[in-house]
Amino acid sequence: MSEADKREGADVGQRGANGGGKSSAGSAEGHKSDELKLAAVYVSDAQYNRNVFFNTSPQCVRLYMLYNHWSLQFLVYVFIFVDLALALFEDPAFVPLPLWATYIMELICLAAFTARLIHYARIIPKQKFWKDPKNICIVVVILLRRAFRSIRNALPQIIYVFFLFIISVLMFSLMALKLFGKRDLKTIDGRSYFTNYGEIIFDLYVLVTTANSPDVMMPAYNSSSTFSIFFIVYILINTYTFMSVFLAVVYNNYKKYLKEEVRQLVRAKRQKMVRAFKVLQEMRDEEPVVMQACWNQLVCVVQPNITNAHRELLWSVSDENKRGYIGKMAFLQLPDLLNIQVITLKSRTHPLEIWIPRIYSSSASRLICRVVQHRAFVYIYDFIILVNAVFIGLDEENSFFSYAEWVFLGLYLLEILMKLYTFEPRAFYARHQFWNWFDSIIIVSALVATILNSVLKPSDGYNGRQILDIVFILRVLRLLRVVDSIKRFRAIINTLVKIGPTILTFGQLILVVYYIFAMVGMELFKGKITYFENSASPGSEYCGNPLLKGSAFAKNNYCKNNFNNVWSSFVLLVELTVVNQWHVLASGFTAVTNASARIFFVIFHILVVIIIINIFVAFVLEAFFVEYTFSKGELQTSLEKKIEELELGIEQDKLDENLVEDMETCENDLGPSETVKGKPSLMFKIASKRYRTVDGLLQRMFEADLSPEDNADDEDPDNESPPGYNFPNPSYDTI
Amino acid sequence: MSEADKREGADVGQRGANGGGKSSAGSAEGHKSDELKLAAVYVSDAQYNRNVFFNTSPQCVRLYMLYNHWSLQFLVYVFIFVDLALALFEDPAFVPLPLWATYIMELICLAAFTARLIHYARIIPKQKFWKDPKNICIVVVILLRRAFRSIRNALPQIIYVFFLFIISVLMFSLMALKLFGKRDLKTIDGRSYFTNYGEIIFDLYVLVTTANSPDVMMPAYNSSSTFSIFFIVYILINTYTFMSVFLAVVYNNYKKYLKEEVRQLVRAKRQKMVRAFKVLQEMRDEEPVVMQACWNQLVCVVQPNITNAHRELLWSVSDENKRGYIGKMAFLQLPDLLNIQVITLKSRTHPLEIWIPRIYSSSASRLICRVVQHRAFVYIYDFIILVNAVFIGLDEENSFFSYAEWVFLGLYLLEILMKLYTFEPRAFYARHQFWNWFDSIIIVSALVATILNSVLKPSDGYNGRQILDIVFILRVLRLLRVVDSIKRFRAIINTLVKIGPTILTFGQLILVVYYIFAMVGMELFKGKITYFENSASPGSEYCGNPLLKGSAFAKNNYCKNNFNNVWSSFVLLVELTVVNQWHVLASGFTAVTNASARIFFVIFHILVVIIIINIFVAFVLEAFFVEYTFSKGELQTSLEKKIEELELGIEQDKLDENLVEDMETCENDLGPSETVKGKPSLMFKIASKRYRTVDGLLQRMFEADLSPEDNADDEDPDNESPPGYNFPNPSYDTI
């Protein structure tokens, strides 16, 4: 037993002794419940990979549970969003608001953050919080800790490749200067071609991004065909090879650091589970174990909305030998078991069958049900959608077509109603029935918008464009349904949808980087370029800045791409990310300030396109391979086996029928006995490839690579707070 | 023993009996040598992964050895190159040649191919050749079999993603039509914006390639800021997500099929080695074995230029227990052992030490050597290079700088001479001393070119631009040396250089695809667009085609981007591959023909950019990871251990000193005895990460994934020619 364990043990023992000291049954019960809460907090920390070293006193544990409550976490996110969104209303404003309003908003946000911070400070040991003076700074930046870490980790390795790449660009520029500088070539706007070394470097850097290909080559190519070799070699080396190497290096680093990070997460999780075990353990046959009753209570505290049947299923997987208690190893599986999403299903009868049994079971009614369930029904509606697509493409001014629109809407409504008549409504609108939800929402909104549109049309003073736009978009979105009816497409879309949430973590990173560049850009370029709504106004030809007269920027009509407010800054940054024409955009801002403005745009390109987009691609690749290639985990397999053993499994196709997902709480208990009689009324299905948390996917990614000893007990003395590990991860980042 | 084995055994036995039937010693010897040759052919087939089912008669074996001789294979490549290059001289010609000349060339090439084919037909069993009527077609296309297979294999999986992507583009186009079509927006050239469905589809497809961003968005964005959301969502979904998914799908497929292919290669290799073993085996202690003498002869036949020491090293690895014979398993390792590149080194004394011993060992001479070997010597020359770089950047018209050029040349020459004085010349110019070769070639050519330039300058009628261009390029290339002196850079460059040859296989694929598109393009667009050298000539403003008057194509001065000859077609296709402005190029050719010309450009984009470039990126990623992460193979490790055991190893840094790589043939034998006395005069080093063949790298890539049973003996009866496996790989593709 390590020192840390002894300390922990002594701690538990002491609190146990304290509880015993009061020697009242209520207090003992209270103590028992405190212990359970502490263990529950450990388990849910392990489940969601939180890494906070909180005080273990009962009060702090309760505070900590409150701290982790989803509603508070959600509130914090709302305030962060509001705080960031304030930039839209502050000068330079997209939508101007009075100064006092934004000030008050800002104050409210800051108050919320402070409250959160105080709450946090109450939870963790005081000396730990103040030991680190940078704590408050950390808390502010912490939201995007992981994302920033990705960049920081990729940097050192990429920097050497980057220098080599820069040397290559510099040398090619020198060669270009020597080869073309003396030939008196002219570019298309009559400037001299490749005579200034600095300009050449910028031009060739832009060529790496392909944005000025083939224009940059044309003067030389026109002068002699063989000069094209220079540019082809340049593109081969710098555009293709170096960019691929950047991707390879970023990908490699990304994987390496992610693996290390996941390894640490797994270890921390393990530690927490060991602590939870120590809190709850009892001795049985000289082996520390956890009893089933205790375990049941724990699970109910950790996951209040778990069904009894689901809980018993998990227990039967943990306690394979049906001994009524489990050892340490089986206990440690708990968070993984909880993270496997099990869909609990109950067969239900259609409400109409209860309300109007005679009519519902009549032969006419049964015919309707058979028609709806028939394959041809799907084909007919697919055909209707295609016809609809053609009608949408035709002119809607014609009154015939606008009548047709009502017919299509009616047909779609009829389809939904018929399906609701046939299938049990709660099953039809179950959580995983994405397409049913999608259909119904689209159709209902289209109905509302179309009605609104035709009601408002006759009234004067209404131009109706906004609502009509929505109607059009909804009308086209309806066509998406065709995709669902082709199996292969559905598979691809499902994969994309599954990767979706984990990709969103990158959305955070990109948003923050955009935000920083938008702020800096507004500082530097605000008001230098103006867009005139009225194209007849005198300055509109040169974006209100005489320096832009005759420039490519003004000629291309890019005036609205400016840094005058947050929204246009973001749009501009998106355009820079897409890369094409970025040199023209950059040249505009260079013209209105000075040549050093290019630095801003080059840094943005390096940071966003070379590093972040590559990390993004690396992530998509990795996630896609996991989705494609990984088989089910060991625990999942054993859980599935158990489900099969108990004959509680359901096939995929049954999911679409009269079964409904149901969430029971521990209180609303049906009891397990009902389950086994005849055909079970309660069935399970593993949603095998859904991950509750982002970390779940990450851990799965590297599951195969993690050596088993990482899972072994860590018994080194400074286990409690390994070096460089103390208080690194406040929980902001694991919501 | 399987049937196939029995047949094989009977075959060998029969030929043995035939040999015995003649009952003359010479014939027996001849038979012995035939057997050896047969085994050698099997081994070298296994070594280079050739898959030809040749006749096993002695005559055919000799023909087959000739067939595989490098000089014949090289000749075939030369003729293929000449045949493809003929397109440069045929009408539409880059360099026009008389018709009879190209005809004769074509005939010669065809004759060569026919000869090769007849040679091939002689080797393989006759019935096998004619069984397959498509054989000749196959032989023609076969050169790029593997490359085409990559595309073909990637297609079925990608096709569904592609359809989904097309549906997405179509739906967004419909939405765009509905949203923007009625708003009377104008593009920058005054055309109506987004009113024609077909045009919208093309515009939005181009936006996926980012080539018309942000121009395609500007009219809508100028009309309302919120419309930018439409385009941002479009770019997110179609440009980023779908393109990443394409990469993921291509990568995944590529890996899967490559793995399968490598598995088949490994199995075929194994089969051939088993056959070779059967030919040579003798019985010893009821176990079939191969004796050392026989093995030695075999190795000498397979690899005539192997050193005796190297051969003995390999034997000592195979025959670990020093029994004088090896079993089947040890024998099967032979091709892998031969494929491990072992650098044989010999310590040599400097020739000057032999010719003028007194002067060379004088203290002044030794001082020079010490100076050259000192670290500061490198630093001084790095500094000189940097100064040189600055001088190159300055104007060379100034006579001071042109004198400085001579000084720099002199300094570089001095460096090489001093190094040659210090280091043994053969060691200095050893095969792996890439940078020494590079330096010397660059300096000597720069010297020659500079002298030529200054000699020719005074003579009249010489404009000197060509030679001066070469001088400039050489001068800048010299600066590359700085890269070598920084360790990290050297590591990256070495990795790139190592991947290089394997990347070249993609060069073949891209060249052929370019070739096909160039031919089709010339058929379709030849002469429609002309470039006028003299910009004053009347048609030059609109590329000689009135249809291009005022078009973006003509305005951008793209006239030289045409399909009038092979070279300009290739340059144009490179520009299309780089993607930027491809829609402008396409619009030019659409204007001079009709709208369906777009199909050509879209197909090129899909095939080259979406599929081939993605395969290329996948390959670079995979190869880079192999270089980065894979450790040495098992065989290499045991070979290295053996080298260490025998104390024949050399450290990396010694490689740069007085050791020289030396290739001995079996005849020019030094005998092993010399090796062991005192400090060995012959040393070995494993060039651990070089691969003799592309397949070597591929096998290494998937070594870890290949299950061990793939290496197990395949004893099924139709082993000789598994279904779908008979005669699939003529040897053209494994040179």
mmCIF file of N, CA, C and O in Angstrom, chain A residues 624-682:
data_model
loop_
_atom_site.group_PDB
_atom_site.id
_atom_site.type_symbol
_atom_site.label_atom_id
_atom_site.label_comp_id
_atom_site.label_asym_id
_atom_site.label_seq_id
_atom_site.Cartn_x
_atom_site.Cartn_y
_atom_site.Cartn_z
ATOM 1 N N PHE A 624 -12.770 9.204 -38.822
ATOM 2 C CA PHE A 624 -13.408 8.423 -39.863
ATOM 3 C C PHE A 624 -12.886 6.987 -39.851
ATOM 4 O O PHE A 624 -13.649 6.030 -40.006
ATOM 5 N N PHE A 625 -11.592 6.838 -39.647
ATOM 6 C CA PHE A 625 -11.032 5.486 -39.601
ATOM 7 C C PHE A 625 -11.559 4.726 -38.409
ATOM 8 O O PHE A 625 -11.836 3.537 -38.505
ATOM 9 N N VAL A 626 -11.695 5.424 -37.284
ATOM 10 C CA VAL A 626 -12.232 4.762 -36.100
ATOM 11 C C VAL A 626 -13.635 4.260 -36.408
ATOM 12 O O VAL A 626 -13.973 3.110 -36.158
ATOM 13 N N GLU A 627 -14.450 5.121 -37.001
ATOM 14 C CA GLU A 627 -15.814 4.735 -37.338
ATOM 15 C C GLU A 627 -15.822 3.550 -38.303
ATOM 16 O O GLU A 627 -16.667 2.677 -38.230
ATOM 17 N N TYR A 628 -14.876 3.564 -39.230
ATOM 18 C CA TYR A 628 -14.860 2.547 -40.277
ATOM 19 C C TYR A 628 -14.315 1.220 -39.779
ATOM 20 O O TYR A 628 -14.818 0.171 -40.140
ATOM 21 N N THR A 629 -13.248 1.281 -39.013
ATOM 22 C CA THR A 629 -12.487 0.056 -38.800
ATOM 23 C C THR A 629 -12.624 -0.560 -37.408
ATOM 24 O O THR A 629 -12.509 -1.760 -37.277
ATOM 25 N N PHE A 630 -12.846 0.257 -36.378
ATOM 26 C CA PHE A 630 -12.792 -0.335 -35.054
ATOM 27 C C PHE A 630 -13.981 -1.244 -34.799
ATOM 28 O O PHE A 630 -15.107 -0.951 -35.152
ATOM 29 N N SER A 631 -13.715 -2.339 -34.181
ATOM 30 C CA SER A 631 -14.794 -3.215 -33.781
ATOM 31 C C SER A 631 -15.232 -2.801 -32.384
ATOM 32 O O SER A 631 -14.710 -1.873 -31.801
ATOM 33 N N LYS A 632 -16.219 -3.508 -31.891
ATOM 34 C CA LYS A 632 -16.737 -3.150 -30.574
ATOM 35 C C LYS A 632 -15.718 -3.437 -29.500
ATOM 36 O O LYS A 632 -14.929 -4.359 -29.598
ATOM 37 N N GLY A 633 -15.770 -2.648 -28.443
ATOM 38 C CA GLY A 633 -14.864 -2.856 -27.314
ATOM 39 C C GLY A 633 -15.223 -4.129 -26.574
ATOM 40 O O GLY A 633 -16.283 -4.708 -26.775
ATOM 41 N N GLU A 634 -14.322 -4.553 -25.701
ATOM 42 C CA GLU A 634 -14.502 -5.800 -24.974
ATOM 43 C C GLU A 634 -15.727 -5.740 -24.071
ATOM 44 O O GLU A 634 -16.536 -6.659 -24.043
ATOM 45 N N LEU A 635 -15.823 -4.606 -23.373
ATOM 46 C CA LEU A 635 -16.918 -4.458 -22.436
ATOM 47 C C LEU A 635 -18.254 -4.489 -23.161
ATOM 48 O O LEU A 635 -19.196 -5.135 -22.718
ATOM 49 N N GLN A 636 -18.323 -3.781 -24.295
ATOM 50 C CA GLN A 636 -19.546 -3.767 -25.081
ATOM 51 C C GLN A 636 -19.949 -5.165 -25.481
ATOM 52 O O GLN A 636 -21.114 -5.545 -25.404
ATOM 53 N N THR A 637 -18.933 -5.946 -25.912
ATOM 54 C CA THR A 637 -19.219 -7.304 -26.332
ATOM 55 C C THR A 637 -19.816 -8.097 -25.190
ATOM 56 O O THR A 637 -20.815 -8.805 -25.366
ATOM 57 N N SER A 638 -19.225 -7.965 -24.001
ATOM 58 C CA SER A 638 -19.728 -8.773 -22.890
ATOM 59 C C SER A 638 -21.120 -8.299 -22.478
ATOM 60 O O SER A 638 -21.961 -9.092 -22.074
ATOM 61 N N LEU A 639 -21.359 -6.992 -22.619
ATOM 62 C CA LEU A 639 -22.690 -6.483 -22.310
ATOM 63 C C LEU A 639 -23.716 -7.026 -23.304
ATOM 64 O O LEU A 639 -24.800 -7.456 -22.934
ATOM 65 N N GLU A 640 -23.301 -7.040 -24.574
ATOM 66 C CA GLU A 640 -24.207 -7.547 -25.602
ATOM 67 C C GLU A 640 -24.497 -9.026 -25.398
ATOM 68 O O GLU A 640 -25.623 -9.480 -25.572
ATOM 69 N N LYS A 641 -23.462 -9.751 -25.012
ATOM 70 C CA LYS A 641 -23.644 -11.179 -24.761
ATOM 71 C C LYS A 641 -24.666 -11.387 -23.658
ATOM 72 O O LYS A 641 -25.541 -12.241 -23.744
ATOM 73 N N LYS A 642 -24.519 -10.565 -22.627
ATOM 74 C CA LYS A 642 -25.439 -10.658 -21.486
ATOM 75 C C LYS A 642 -26.864 -10.393 -21.936
ATOM 76 O O LYS A 642 -27.798 -11.095 -21.551
ATOM 77 N N ILE A 643 -27.012 -9.367 -22.771
ATOM 78 C CA ILE A 643 -28.358 -9.039 -23.256
ATOM 79 C C ILE A 643 -28.948 -10.210 -24.031
ATOM 80 O O ILE A 643 -30.101 -10.584 -23.856
ATOM 81 N N GLU A 644 -28.111 -10.828 -24.850
ATOM 82 C CA GLU A 644 -28.568 -11.976 -25.627
ATOM 83 C C GLU A 644 -28.934 -13.142 -24.720
ATOM 84 O O GLU A 644 -29.954 -13.801 -24.898
ATOM 85 N N GLU A 645 -28.081 -13.369 -23.730
ATOM 86 C CA GLU A 645 -28.293 -14.450 -22.781
ATOM 87 C C GLU A 645 -29.659 -14.324 -22.115
ATOM 88 O O GLU A 645 -30.389 -15.295 -21.961
ATOM 89 N N LEU A 646 -29.976 -13.094 -21.745
ATOM 90 C CA LEU A 646 -31.234 -12.846 -21.054
ATOM 91 C C LEU A 646 -32.399 -12.738 -22.029
ATOM 92 O O LEU A 646 -33.516 -12.439 -21.641
ATOM 93 N N GLU A 647 -32.108 -12.912 -23.316
ATOM 94 C CA GLU A 647 -33.130 -12.831 -24.361
ATOM 95 C C GLU A 647 -33.872 -11.507 -24.341
ATOM 96 O O GLU A 647 -35.087 -11.437 -24.487
ATOM 97 N N LEU A 648 -33.119 -10.464 -24.117
ATOM 98 C CA LEU A 648 -33.717 -9.141 -24.067
ATOM 99 C C LEU A 648 -33.325 -8.301 -25.288
ATOM 100 O O LEU A 648 -33.626 -7.119 -25.376
ATOM 101 N N GLY A 649 -32.588 -8.952 -26.212
ATOM 102 C CA GLY A 649 -32.093 -8.190 -27.360
ATOM 103 C C GLY A 649 -33.191 -7.867 -28.346
ATOM 104 O O GLY A 649 -34.225 -8.532 -28.396
ATOM 105 N N ILE A 650 -32.997 -6.827 -29.132
ATOM 106 C CA ILE A 650 -33.915 -6.511 -30.206
ATOM 107 C C ILE A 650 -33.110 -6.318 -31.477
ATOM 108 O O ILE A 650 -31.984 -5.842 -31.440
ATOM 109 N N GLU A 651 -33.716 -6.676 -32.568
ATOM 110 C CA GLU A 651 -33.021 -6.439 -33.828
ATOM 111 C C GLU A 651 -33.247 -5.002 -34.267
ATOM 112 O O GLU A 651 -34.216 -4.356 -33.893
ATOM 113 N N GLN A 652 -32.330 -4.566 -35.134
ATOM 114 C CA GLN A 652 -32.354 -3.194 -35.614
ATOM 115 C C GLN A 652 -33.693 -2.830 -36.243
ATOM 116 O O GLN A 652 -34.266 -1.789 -35.966
ATOM 117 N N ASP A 653 -34.252 -3.741 -37.063
ATOM 118 C CA ASP A 653 -35.467 -3.387 -37.809
ATOM 119 C C ASP A 653 -36.669 -3.249 -36.901
ATOM 120 O O ASP A 653 -37.597 -2.522 -37.206
ATOM 121 N N LYS A 654 -36.628 -3.944 -35.748
ATOM 122 C CA LYS A 654 -37.734 -3.803 -34.810
ATOM 123 C C LYS A 654 -37.785 -2.412 -34.216
ATOM 124 O O LYS A 654 -38.811 -1.946 -33.756
ATOM 125 N N LEU A 655 -36.620 -1.768 -34.230
ATOM 126 C CA LEU A 655 -36.531 -0.427 -33.661
ATOM 127 C C LEU A 655 -37.527 0.523 -34.310
ATOM 128 O O LEU A 655 -37.977 1.486 -33.701
ATOM 129 N N ASP A 656 -37.823 0.256 -35.572
ATOM 130 C CA ASP A 656 -38.699 1.170 -36.300
ATOM 131 C C ASP A 656 -40.168 0.885 -36.021
ATOM 132 O O ASP A 656 -41.040 1.598 -36.486
ATOM 133 N N GLU A 657 -40.428 -0.187 -35.282
ATOM 134 C CA GLU A 657 -41.819 -0.549 -35.082
ATOM 135 C C GLU A 657 -42.356 -0.061 -33.743
ATOM 136 O O GLU A 657 -41.925 0.953 -33.236
ATOM 137 N N ASN A 658 -43.293 -0.833 -33.239
ATOM 138 C CA ASN A 658 -44.023 -0.317 -32.081
ATOM 139 C C ASN A 658 -43.269 -0.424 -30.756
ATOM 140 O O ASN A 658 -43.745 -0.994 -29.792
ATOM 141 N N LEU A 659 -42.113 0.116 -30.726
ATOM 142 C CA LEU A 659 -41.341 0.099 -29.489
ATOM 143 C C LEU A 659 -40.995 1.530 -29.160
ATOM 144 O O LEU A 659 -40.777 2.353 -30.041
ATOM 145 N N VAL A 660 -40.917 1.814 -27.921
ATOM 146 C CA VAL A 660 -40.629 3.208 -27.583
ATOM 147 C C VAL A 660 -39.519 3.268 -26.532
ATOM 148 O O VAL A 660 -39.449 2.459 -25.619
ATOM 149 N N GLU A 661 -38.670 4.198 -26.744
ATOM 150 C CA GLU A 661 -37.594 4.397 -25.785
ATOM 151 C C GLU A 661 -38.194 5.025 -24.534
ATOM 152 O O GLU A 661 -39.011 5.922 -24.608
ATOM 153 N N ASP A 662 -37.764 4.584 -23.435
ATOM 154 C CA ASP A 662 -38.397 5.063 -22.216
ATOM 155 C C ASP A 662 -37.342 5.267 -21.142
ATOM 156 O O ASP A 662 -36.451 4.454 -20.960
ATOM 157 N N MET A 663 -37.439 6.346 -20.471
ATOM 158 C CA MET A 663 -36.499 6.618 -19.401
ATOM 159 C C MET A 663 -37.230 6.523 -18.062
ATOM 160 O O MET A 663 -38.115 7.308 -17.765
ATOM 161 N N GLU A 664 -36.842 5.570 -17.287
ATOM 162 C CA GLU A 664 -37.436 5.478 -15.957
ATOM 163 C C GLU A 664 -36.447 6.000 -14.942
ATOM 164 O O GLU A 664 -35.243 5.870 -15.104
ATOM 165 N N THR A 665 -36.917 6.534 -13.888
ATOM 166 C CA THR A 665 -36.018 6.888 -12.795
ATOM 167 C C THR A 665 -36.030 5.742 -11.810
ATOM 168 O O THR A 665 -36.838 4.812 -11.909
ATOM 169 N N CYS A 666 -35.141 5.806 -10.836
ATOM 170 C CA CYS A 666 -35.057 4.751 -9.844
ATOM 171 C C CYS A 666 -36.355 4.651 -9.051
ATOM 172 O O CYS A 666 -36.751 3.573 -8.632
ATOM 173 N N GLU A 667 -37.001 5.786 -8.873
ATOM 174 C CA GLU A 667 -38.234 5.801 -8.063
ATOM 175 C C GLU A 667 -39.359 5.086 -8.814
ATOM 176 O O GLU A 667 -40.058 4.257 -8.273
ATOM 177 N N ASN A 668 -39.489 5.467 -10.087
ATOM 178 C CA ASN A 668 -40.557 4.933 -10.932
ATOM 179 C C ASN A 668 -40.189 3.522 -11.395
ATOM 180 O O ASN A 668 -39.910 3.264 -12.545
ATOM 181 N N ASP A 669 -40.200 2.625 -10.438
ATOM 182 C CA ASP A 669 -39.578 1.316 -10.658
ATOM 183 C C ASP A 669 -40.609 0.271 -11.058
ATOM 184 O O ASP A 669 -41.650 0.142 -10.447
ATOM 185 N N LEU A 670 -40.323 -0.450 -12.099
ATOM 186 C CA LEU A 670 -41.243 -1.500 -12.532
ATOM 187 C C LEU A 670 -40.896 -2.859 -11.944
ATOM 188 O O LEU A 670 -41.704 -3.781 -11.962
ATOM 189 N N GLY A 671 -39.687 -2.952 -11.458
ATOM 190 C CA GLY A 671 -39.249 -4.235 -10.908
ATOM 191 C C GLY A 671 -38.792 -5.164 -12.010
ATOM 192 O O GLY A 671 -39.323 -5.123 -13.120
ATOM 193 N N PRO A 672 -37.820 -5.991 -11.729
ATOM 194 C CA PRO A 672 -37.236 -6.829 -12.770
ATOM 195 C C PRO A 672 -38.088 -8.029 -13.108
ATOM 196 O O PRO A 672 -37.967 -8.607 -14.163
ATOM 197 N N SER A 673 -38.976 -8.429 -12.172
ATOM 198 C CA SER A 673 -39.698 -9.684 -12.365
ATOM 199 C C SER A 673 -40.517 -9.647 -13.650
ATOM 200 O O SER A 673 -40.619 -10.636 -14.361
ATOM 201 N N GLU A 674 -41.094 -8.480 -13.937
ATOM 202 C CA GLU A 674 -41.972 -8.349 -15.095
ATOM 203 C C GLU A 674 -41.246 -8.677 -16.398
ATOM 204 O O GLU A 674 -41.846 -9.107 -17.367
ATOM 205 N N THR A 675 -39.970 -8.438 -16.390
ATOM 206 C CA THR A 675 -39.184 -8.505 -17.615
ATOM 207 C C THR A 675 -39.130 -9.899 -18.209
ATOM 208 O O THR A 675 -39.018 -10.053 -19.423
ATOM 209 N N VAL A 676 -39.145 -10.902 -17.351
ATOM 210 C CA VAL A 676 -38.819 -12.232 -17.839
ATOM 211 C C VAL A 676 -40.036 -13.010 -18.321
ATOM 212 O O VAL A 676 -39.919 -13.945 -19.098
ATOM 213 N N LYS A 677 -41.196 -12.574 -17.868
ATOM 214 C CA LYS A 677 -42.411 -13.312 -18.230
ATOM 215 C C LYS A 677 -42.710 -13.229 -19.724
ATOM 216 O O LYS A 677 -42.801 -12.153 -20.280
ATOM 217 N N GLY A 678 -42.899 -14.401 -20.320
ATOM 218 C CA GLY A 678 -43.301 -14.454 -21.729
ATOM 219 C C GLY A 678 -42.377 -13.626 -22.605
ATOM 220 O O GLY A 678 -41.175 -13.605 -22.415
ATOM 221 N N LYS A 679 -42.953 -12.928 -23.568
ATOM 222 C CA LYS A 679 -42.144 -12.017 -24.374
ATOM 223 C C LYS A 679 -41.895 -10.782 -23.514
ATOM 224 O O LYS A 679 -42.832 -10.144 -23.030
ATOM 225 N N PRO A 680 -40.652 -10.461 -23.290
ATOM 226 C CA PRO A 680 -40.358 -9.371 -22.371
ATOM 227 C C PRO A 680 -40.932 -8.051 -22.878
ATOM 228 O O PRO A 680 -40.901 -7.750 -24.061
ATOM 229 N N SER A 681 -41.449 -7.280 -21.926
ATOM 230 C CA SER A 681 -42.026 -5.993 -22.299
ATOM 231 C C SER A 681 -40.932 -4.920 -22.365
ATOM 232 O O SER A 681 -41.171 -3.811 -22.824
ATOM 233 N N LEU A 682 -39.771 -5.267 -21.904
ATOM 234 C CA LEU A 682 -38.675 -4.302 -21.847
ATOM 235 C C LEU A 682 -37.502 -4.910 -22.595
ATOM 236 O O LEU A 682 -37.126 -6.035 -22.330
#
